[in-house]
Coordinates of C-alpha atoms in Angstrom, one line a residue:
X1 CA -28.2 -15.6 32.9
X2 CA -28.3 -12.0 34.1
X3 CA -28.1 -10.8 30.4
X4 CA -31.3 -12.7 29.5
X5 CA -34.6 -13.0 31.1
X6 CA -34.7 -16.7 31.9
X7 CA -37.6 -18.4 33.7
X8 CA -35.6 -20.9 35.8
X9 CA -38.8 -22.5 37.2
X10 CA -40.0 -23.3 33.7
X11 CA -36.7 -24.8 32.8
X12 CA -36.8 -27.3 35.6
X13 CA -37.5 -30.9 34.7
X14 CA -41.2 -31.9 34.6
X15 CA -40.9 -34.2 37.7
X16 CA -39.4 -31.3 39.8
X17 CA -42.1 -28.9 38.8
X18 CA -44.8 -31.5 39.6
X19 CA -43.2 -32.1 43.0
X20 CA -43.2 -28.3 43.7
X21 CA -46.9 -28.2 42.8
X22 CA -47.6 -31.2 45.0
X23 CA -46.6 -29.0 48.0
X24 CA -49.4 -26.5 47.6
X25 CA -53.2 -26.8 47.8
X26 CA -54.6 -28.6 44.7
X27 CA -56.7 -25.7 43.5
X28 CA -53.6 -23.5 43.3
X29 CA -51.6 -26.2 41.6
X30 CA -54.3 -26.4 38.9
X31 CA -54.3 -22.6 38.4
X32 CA -50.7 -22.7 37.3
X33 CA -51.8 -24.2 34.0
X34 CA -52.4 -20.7 32.7
X35 CA -48.8 -19.6 33.2
X36 CA -47.4 -20.9 29.9
X37 CA -47.6 -23.8 27.5
X38 CA -45.0 -25.8 29.5
X39 CA -46.9 -25.3 32.7
X40 CA -50.2 -26.3 31.1
X41 CA -50.1 -30.0 32.1
X42 CA -47.6 -30.0 35.0
X43 CA -50.4 -30.1 37.6
X44 CA -51.6 -33.4 36.2
X45 CA -48.6 -35.2 37.7
X46 CA -48.9 -33.9 41.2
X47 CA -48.6 -36.6 43.9
X48 CA -50.7 -34.9 46.6
X49 CA -54.4 -34.1 46.1
X50 CA -56.2 -32.1 48.8
X51 CA -59.9 -31.1 48.4
X52 CA -61.6 -29.1 51.2
X53 CA -65.1 -27.8 50.7
X54 CA -65.6 -24.3 52.3
X55 CA -69.2 -23.2 51.9
X56 CA -68.3 -19.5 52.2
X57 CA -65.9 -19.8 49.2
X58 CA -67.2 -22.7 47.0
X59 CA -70.4 -23.5 45.3
X60 CA -71.4 -27.1 45.7
X61 CA -71.8 -27.9 42.0
X62 CA -68.6 -26.1 41.0
X63 CA -66.7 -27.9 43.7
X64 CA -68.0 -31.4 42.6
X65 CA -67.2 -30.6 39.0
X66 CA -63.7 -29.4 39.9
X67 CA -62.9 -32.6 41.8
X68 CA -64.4 -34.7 39.0
X69 CA -62.1 -33.0 36.5
X70 CA -58.9 -33.2 38.6
X71 CA -59.5 -36.9 39.2
X72 CA -60.2 -37.6 35.6
X73 CA -57.1 -35.8 34.3
X74 CA -54.6 -36.8 37.0
X75 CA -51.9 -38.9 35.4
X76 CA -49.4 -39.5 38.2
X77 CA -48.1 -43.1 38.5
X78 CA -48.3 -43.1 42.3
X79 CA -50.5 -40.8 44.4
X80 CA -48.8 -40.1 47.7
X81 CA -51.8 -38.7 49.4
X82 CA -55.5 -38.0 48.8
X83 CA -57.5 -35.9 51.2
X84 CA -61.2 -35.1 51.1
X85 CA -62.7 -32.8 53.8
X86 CA -66.4 -32.3 53.4
X87 CA -68.0 -31.8 56.8
X88 CA -71.6 -30.7 57.4
X89 CA -72.9 -31.1 53.9
X90 CA -74.7 -33.7 51.9
X91 CA -72.5 -35.2 49.2
X92 CA -73.5 -37.6 46.4
X93 CA -72.5 -41.0 47.5
X94 CA -71.4 -42.3 44.1
X95 CA -69.2 -39.2 43.6
X96 CA -67.1 -40.0 46.8
X97 CA -66.9 -43.7 45.9
X98 CA -65.7 -42.9 42.3
X99 CA -63.0 -40.5 43.6
X100 CA -61.7 -43.0 46.2
X101 CA -61.7 -45.8 43.5
X102 CA -59.7 -43.5 41.2
X103 CA -57.2 -42.8 44.0
X104 CA -56.7 -46.5 44.6
X105 CA -56.1 -47.0 40.8
X106 CA -53.4 -44.3 41.1
X107 CA -51.7 -46.4 43.7
X108 CA -52.5 -44.1 46.6
X109 CA -50.4 -44.3 49.8
X110 CA -52.3 -42.1 52.2
X111 CA -56.0 -41.6 52.2
X112 CA -57.9 -39.2 54.5
X113 CA -61.7 -39.0 54.1
X114 CA -63.9 -36.8 56.3
X115 CA -67.6 -36.8 55.1
X116 CA -70.6 -36.4 57.4
X117 CA -72.9 -38.5 55.3
X118 CA -72.8 -42.3 55.1
X119 CA -70.5 -43.3 52.3
X120 CA -70.5 -46.4 50.1
X121 CA -66.8 -47.2 50.0
X122 CA -65.5 -48.9 46.8
X123 CA -64.5 -52.6 47.2
X124 CA -61.1 -51.7 45.7
X125 CA -60.2 -49.8 48.8
X126 CA -60.4 -52.9 51.0
X127 CA -57.7 -54.7 48.9
X128 CA -55.4 -51.8 48.1
X129 CA -51.8 -53.0 48.0
X130 CA -50.2 -49.6 48.2
X131 CA -52.1 -48.0 51.1
X132 CA -49.9 -47.2 54.1
X133 CA -52.1 -44.7 56.0
X134 CA -55.9 -44.6 56.2
X135 CA -58.1 -42.1 58.1
X136 CA -61.9 -42.5 57.9
X137 CA -64.1 -40.0 59.6
X138 CA -67.4 -41.0 58.0
X139 CA -70.3 -43.4 58.5
X140 CA -69.8 -46.3 56.2
X141 CA -71.6 -49.6 55.8
X142 CA -70.4 -53.0 56.8
X143 CA -67.0 -54.0 55.5
X144 CA -66.9 -56.8 53.0
X145 CA -65.9 -60.2 54.2
X146 CA -62.4 -60.0 52.7
X147 CA -60.2 -57.2 53.8
X148 CA -56.5 -57.3 52.7
X149 CA -54.4 -54.2 53.2
X150 CA -50.9 -55.7 53.3
X151 CA -49.0 -52.4 53.6
X152 CA -51.3 -50.4 55.9
X153 CA -49.3 -49.2 59.0
X154 CA -51.5 -46.3 60.3
X155 CA -55.3 -46.5 60.7
X156 CA -57.6 -43.9 62.2
X157 CA -61.3 -44.8 62.2
X158 CA -64.3 -43.0 63.7
X159 CA -67.3 -45.2 64.4
X160 CA -70.8 -43.9 65.2
X161 CA -72.4 -47.1 66.3
X162 CA -71.3 -50.7 66.1
X163 CA -67.5 -51.0 65.6
X164 CA -67.7 -54.8 65.0
X165 CA -69.4 -54.3 61.6
X166 CA -66.5 -52.3 60.2
X167 CA -63.6 -51.2 62.4
X168 CA -62.6 -54.6 63.7
X169 CA -62.9 -56.2 60.2
X170 CA -60.6 -53.5 58.9
X171 CA -58.1 -54.1 61.7
X172 CA -58.1 -57.8 61.1
X173 CA -57.1 -57.2 57.5
X174 CA -54.0 -55.2 58.3
X175 CA -51.1 -57.6 59.1
X176 CA -48.4 -54.9 59.6
X177 CA -50.5 -52.3 61.5
X178 CA -48.3 -50.1 63.8
X179 CA -50.6 -47.2 64.8
X180 CA -54.3 -47.4 65.5
X181 CA -56.8 -44.7 66.6
X182 CA -60.3 -45.9 67.2
X183 CA -63.1 -43.5 68.3
X184 CA -66.6 -45.0 69.1
X185 CA -69.3 -42.4 69.6
X186 CA -72.0 -44.8 70.9
X187 CA -72.3 -48.5 71.4
X188 CA -74.7 -50.5 73.6
X189 CA -73.6 -54.0 72.7
X190 CA -72.0 -56.4 75.2
X191 CA -69.1 -57.7 73.1
X192 CA -65.6 -57.2 74.4
X193 CA -63.0 -55.1 72.6
X194 CA -60.1 -57.5 72.0
X195 CA -56.9 -56.1 70.4
X196 CA -54.6 -58.9 69.5
X197 CA -52.1 -57.1 67.1
X198 CA -48.5 -58.2 67.5
X199 CA -47.1 -55.4 65.3
X200 CA -49.0 -52.5 67.0
X201 CA -46.8 -49.8 68.6
X202 CA -49.3 -46.9 69.2
X203 CA -52.9 -47.2 70.3
X204 CA -55.4 -44.4 70.9
X205 CA -58.9 -45.3 72.1
X206 CA -61.8 -42.9 72.7
X207 CA -65.2 -44.2 73.9
X208 CA -67.7 -41.3 74.2
X209 CA -71.0 -42.9 75.4
X210 CA -72.0 -46.4 76.4
X211 CA -74.7 -47.6 78.8
X212 CA -72.9 -50.9 79.4
X213 CA -69.4 -51.7 80.7
X214 CA -67.2 -53.6 78.2
X215 CA -63.9 -55.2 78.6
X216 CA -60.9 -53.9 76.6
X217 CA -58.3 -56.7 76.3
X218 CA -54.9 -55.6 75.2
X219 CA -52.7 -58.4 73.8
X220 CA -50.1 -56.2 72.1
X221 CA -46.6 -57.2 73.1
X222 CA -44.9 -54.4 71.0
X223 CA -47.2 -51.5 72.2
X224 CA -45.1 -48.5 73.2
X225 CA -47.8 -45.8 73.6
X226 CA -51.4 -45.9 74.9
X227 CA -54.0 -43.2 75.0
X228 CA -57.4 -43.6 76.6
X229 CA -60.0 -40.8 76.3
X230 CA -63.8 -40.1 76.5
X231 CA -66.1 -41.5 79.2
X232 CA -65.1 -44.3 81.5
X233 CA -67.1 -47.3 80.3
X234 CA -64.5 -50.1 80.0
X235 CA -62.5 -52.4 82.2
X236 CA -59.0 -52.7 80.8
X237 CA -57.3 -56.1 80.9
X238 CA -53.6 -55.8 80.1
X239 CA -52.9 -59.3 78.9
X240 CA -49.6 -58.4 77.3
X241 CA -48.2 -54.8 77.2
X242 CA -44.6 -55.7 78.0
X243 CA -43.2 -52.9 75.8
X244 CA -45.5 -50.1 77.1
X245 CA -43.4 -47.0 77.8
X246 CA -45.9 -44.1 77.7
X247 CA -49.5 -43.7 78.6
X248 CA -52.0 -40.8 78.4
X249 CA -55.4 -40.7 80.1
X250 CA -58.1 -38.1 79.6
X251 CA -61.5 -39.3 80.9
X252 CA -64.6 -37.3 81.8
X253 CA -66.3 -37.9 85.1
X254 CA -70.0 -38.2 84.4
X255 CA -71.2 -39.6 87.7
X256 CA -74.7 -38.8 89.0
X257 CA -75.1 -41.2 92.0
X258 CA -73.1 -43.2 94.5
X259 CA -73.2 -46.4 92.4
X260 CA -71.9 -44.7 89.3
X261 CA -69.1 -43.1 91.3
X262 CA -68.0 -46.5 92.6
X263 CA -68.1 -48.0 89.1
X264 CA -66.1 -45.0 87.8
X265 CA -63.4 -45.4 90.5
X266 CA -63.2 -49.1 89.9
X267 CA -62.6 -48.6 86.1
X268 CA -60.0 -45.9 86.9
X269 CA -58.2 -48.2 89.4
X270 CA -58.0 -51.0 87.0
X271 CA -56.7 -48.7 84.2
X272 CA -54.0 -47.1 86.4
X273 CA -52.9 -50.6 87.7
X274 CA -52.5 -51.7 84.1
X275 CA -50.2 -48.8 83.1
X276 CA -48.3 -48.6 86.4
X277 CA -45.1 -49.9 84.7
X278 CA -44.8 -47.0 82.2
X279 CA -41.9 -44.5 82.2
X280 CA -44.1 -41.5 81.2
X281 CA -47.7 -40.8 82.3
X282 CA -50.0 -38.0 81.5
X283 CA -53.4 -37.7 83.3
X284 CA -56.2 -35.2 82.8
X285 CA -59.0 -35.3 85.5
X286 CA -59.2 -38.0 88.1
X287 CA -61.2 -38.9 91.2
X288 CA -59.6 -37.3 94.3
X289 CA -60.4 -40.4 96.5
X290 CA -58.9 -43.1 94.3
X291 CA -56.2 -45.2 95.7
X292 CA -53.0 -45.0 93.6
X293 CA -50.8 -47.9 92.6
X294 CA -47.0 -47.7 92.8
X295 CA -45.3 -46.5 89.7
X296 CA -41.9 -48.0 90.0
X297 CA -40.4 -47.1 86.6
X298 CA -42.0 -43.7 86.1
X299 CA -39.6 -40.9 85.2
X300 CA -42.0 -38.3 83.7
X301 CA -45.4 -37.3 85.1
X302 CA -47.8 -34.7 83.6
X303 CA -51.0 -33.7 85.6
X304 CA -53.4 -31.6 83.6
X305 CA -56.5 -29.5 84.6
X306 CA -56.6 -28.4 88.2
X307 CA -55.0 -30.8 90.7
X308 CA -55.1 -30.4 94.5
X309 CA -51.7 -30.3 96.1
X310 CA -52.4 -33.3 98.4
X311 CA -53.1 -35.4 95.3
X312 CA -49.9 -34.4 93.6
X313 CA -48.0 -35.4 96.7
X314 CA -49.6 -38.9 96.6
X315 CA -48.3 -39.3 93.1
X316 CA -44.8 -38.2 94.3
X317 CA -44.9 -40.7 97.2
X318 CA -45.9 -43.5 94.8
X319 CA -43.2 -42.6 92.1
X320 CA -39.8 -43.2 93.7
X321 CA -37.9 -42.8 90.4
X322 CA -39.7 -39.6 89.2
X323 CA -37.4 -37.0 87.5
X324 CA -39.7 -34.7 85.6
X325 CA -43.0 -33.2 86.9
X326 CA -45.4 -31.0 85.0
X327 CA -48.4 -29.5 86.7
X328 CA -51.1 -27.8 84.7
X329 CA -53.0 -25.6 87.2
X330 CA -52.9 -26.3 90.9
X331 CA -56.2 -26.3 92.7
X332 CA -56.3 -23.8 95.4
X333 CA -56.9 -26.1 98.3
X334 CA -55.7 -26.1 101.9
X335 CA -52.0 -27.2 102.2
X336 CA -51.1 -29.9 104.7
X337 CA -47.4 -30.7 104.9
X338 CA -46.7 -34.4 104.8
X339 CA -44.9 -36.2 107.6
X340 CA -42.4 -37.9 105.3
X341 CA -40.7 -36.4 102.3
X342 CA -41.5 -38.4 99.1
X343 CA -38.6 -40.7 98.1
X344 CA -38.1 -39.1 94.6
X345 CA -37.6 -35.5 96.0
X346 CA -34.1 -35.8 97.6
X347 CA -32.6 -38.1 95.0
X348 CA -34.3 -37.9 91.6
X349 CA -36.6 -34.9 90.9
X350 CA -34.7 -32.6 88.6
X351 CA -37.3 -30.7 86.6
X352 CA -40.6 -29.0 87.6
X353 CA -42.9 -27.2 85.2
X354 CA -45.8 -25.4 86.8
X355 CA -48.6 -23.7 84.9
X356 CA -51.3 -21.5 86.5
X357 CA -54.1 -19.5 85.0
X358 CA -53.9 -16.8 87.6
X359 CA -51.4 -16.7 90.4
X360 CA -52.7 -17.3 93.9
X361 CA -51.0 -17.1 97.4
X362 CA -52.3 -20.7 97.9
X363 CA -49.7 -21.9 95.4
X364 CA -46.8 -20.7 97.5
X365 CA -46.8 -23.4 100.2
X366 CA -46.5 -26.2 97.7
X367 CA -43.6 -24.6 95.8
X368 CA -41.9 -23.7 99.1
X369 CA -42.1 -27.3 100.2
X370 CA -40.9 -28.6 96.9
X371 CA -37.9 -26.2 96.6
X372 CA -37.0 -26.9 100.2
X373 CA -36.8 -30.7 99.8
X374 CA -35.8 -31.4 96.2
X375 CA -32.0 -31.7 96.7
X376 CA -31.1 -32.4 93.0
X377 CA -33.6 -30.0 91.4
X378 CA -32.1 -28.1 88.5
X379 CA -35.0 -26.2 86.9
X380 CA -38.3 -24.8 88.0
X381 CA -40.3 -23.2 85.2
X382 CA -43.5 -21.2 86.2
X383 CA -45.9 -20.1 83.5
X384 CA -49.0 -18.0 84.1
X385 CA -51.7 -16.9 81.7
X386 CA -53.5 -14.0 83.3
X387 CA -52.0 -11.6 85.8
X388 CA -51.1 -7.9 86.2
X389 CA -47.5 -6.7 86.0
X390 CA -47.6 -5.8 89.7
X391 CA -48.7 -9.4 90.6
X392 CA -45.9 -10.9 88.4
X393 CA -43.3 -8.8 90.1
X394 CA -44.6 -9.7 93.6
X395 CA -44.6 -13.4 92.7
X396 CA -41.1 -13.4 91.3
X397 CA -39.7 -11.6 94.4
X398 CA -41.5 -13.9 96.8
X399 CA -40.4 -17.1 95.1
X400 CA -36.8 -16.0 94.7
X401 CA -36.6 -15.5 98.5
X402 CA -37.6 -19.1 99.2
X403 CA -34.8 -21.4 100.4
X404 CA -33.7 -24.1 98.0
X405 CA -32.3 -27.5 98.9
X406 CA -30.5 -27.7 95.6
X407 CA -27.7 -25.1 95.1
X408 CA -28.0 -25.6 91.3
X409 CA -31.7 -24.9 91.0
X410 CA -32.8 -22.1 88.6
X411 CA -36.3 -20.6 88.6
X412 CA -37.6 -19.3 85.2
X413 CA -40.8 -17.2 84.8
X414 CA -42.8 -17.3 81.5
X415 CA -46.0 -15.7 80.4

């Protein structure tokens, strides 16, 4: 082959060339049609179509015409994925509906639609037999009465008002659903959110604004991961979460008066009680006066966004089996040494990751106490984001002088 100039890419079988083109953005795949006669039609058999409108690059009309042309000429027998990202601009409703309908007729497996305008989704979408993954970040009208998505395993849906007009109808038509992400921007109805999905393994819920308190009933016996985010506006009722292993909570505290604060703490307490059996827990923001339940099975704890040392100790006291602790930013509050050493420290705690924005002398007492009592500790990793070289050297020297209860403990410094 060295004696002749051979284009080895062109000599590849058509299906391999099409697969290579499927791995690049659609507009570049189409541009390869000018390379040679053999490349002219290869892009028509790509299995991934990705359309992203960027105002600084595309003109609206040329973008619409390009998508129309690609969808008309695409001849693949099965479309692996179709993605349309069109935020912040008005888009002709019929255009989007036609594109989605064509993707369904091409036996699409994964569909990702992000359009700011309200979209009239084609009826064919709600009975697509090949769809395995669906993400809808758009306002769309009420679902038809009949939804049947027999292969859909992953669903992410963003609802701007009433989720019972569309989201829950979609969920009811997915008999093998394993992963669900539901984000509700605003809802003032009194209906309860009831999730009775025996196949579900991962659930992410984000409620951004609601003037009323709803119940969220979880009857999901195979659920392994739960995320709850947004504003606290729901009471969680854990009817059946027997398989739950990991939970992550990130709630914003918008309390303006004493009554709101009491409601907020009650919702937090019920939620923590419901996930107290998990092995891994991540929490961002929490009331400092809230009573904690006992986490009997927890091995991994992640505390994000400025935590007072006394609150961290309460978690340690209530987590006797804890092995791995990650603290993202310690709040510089007054250190009060506890009378009793938390049960996890002498026997189980092996790893600590400690992140600070800027190093402070107030952080030393907590680390001194931890190093002096964690008898099986193996690794302490300290990361800081903003400090001078002199401060870093001083920190390292001071920490390395601290006595350690564990003879095998190593301290690592990262920036």
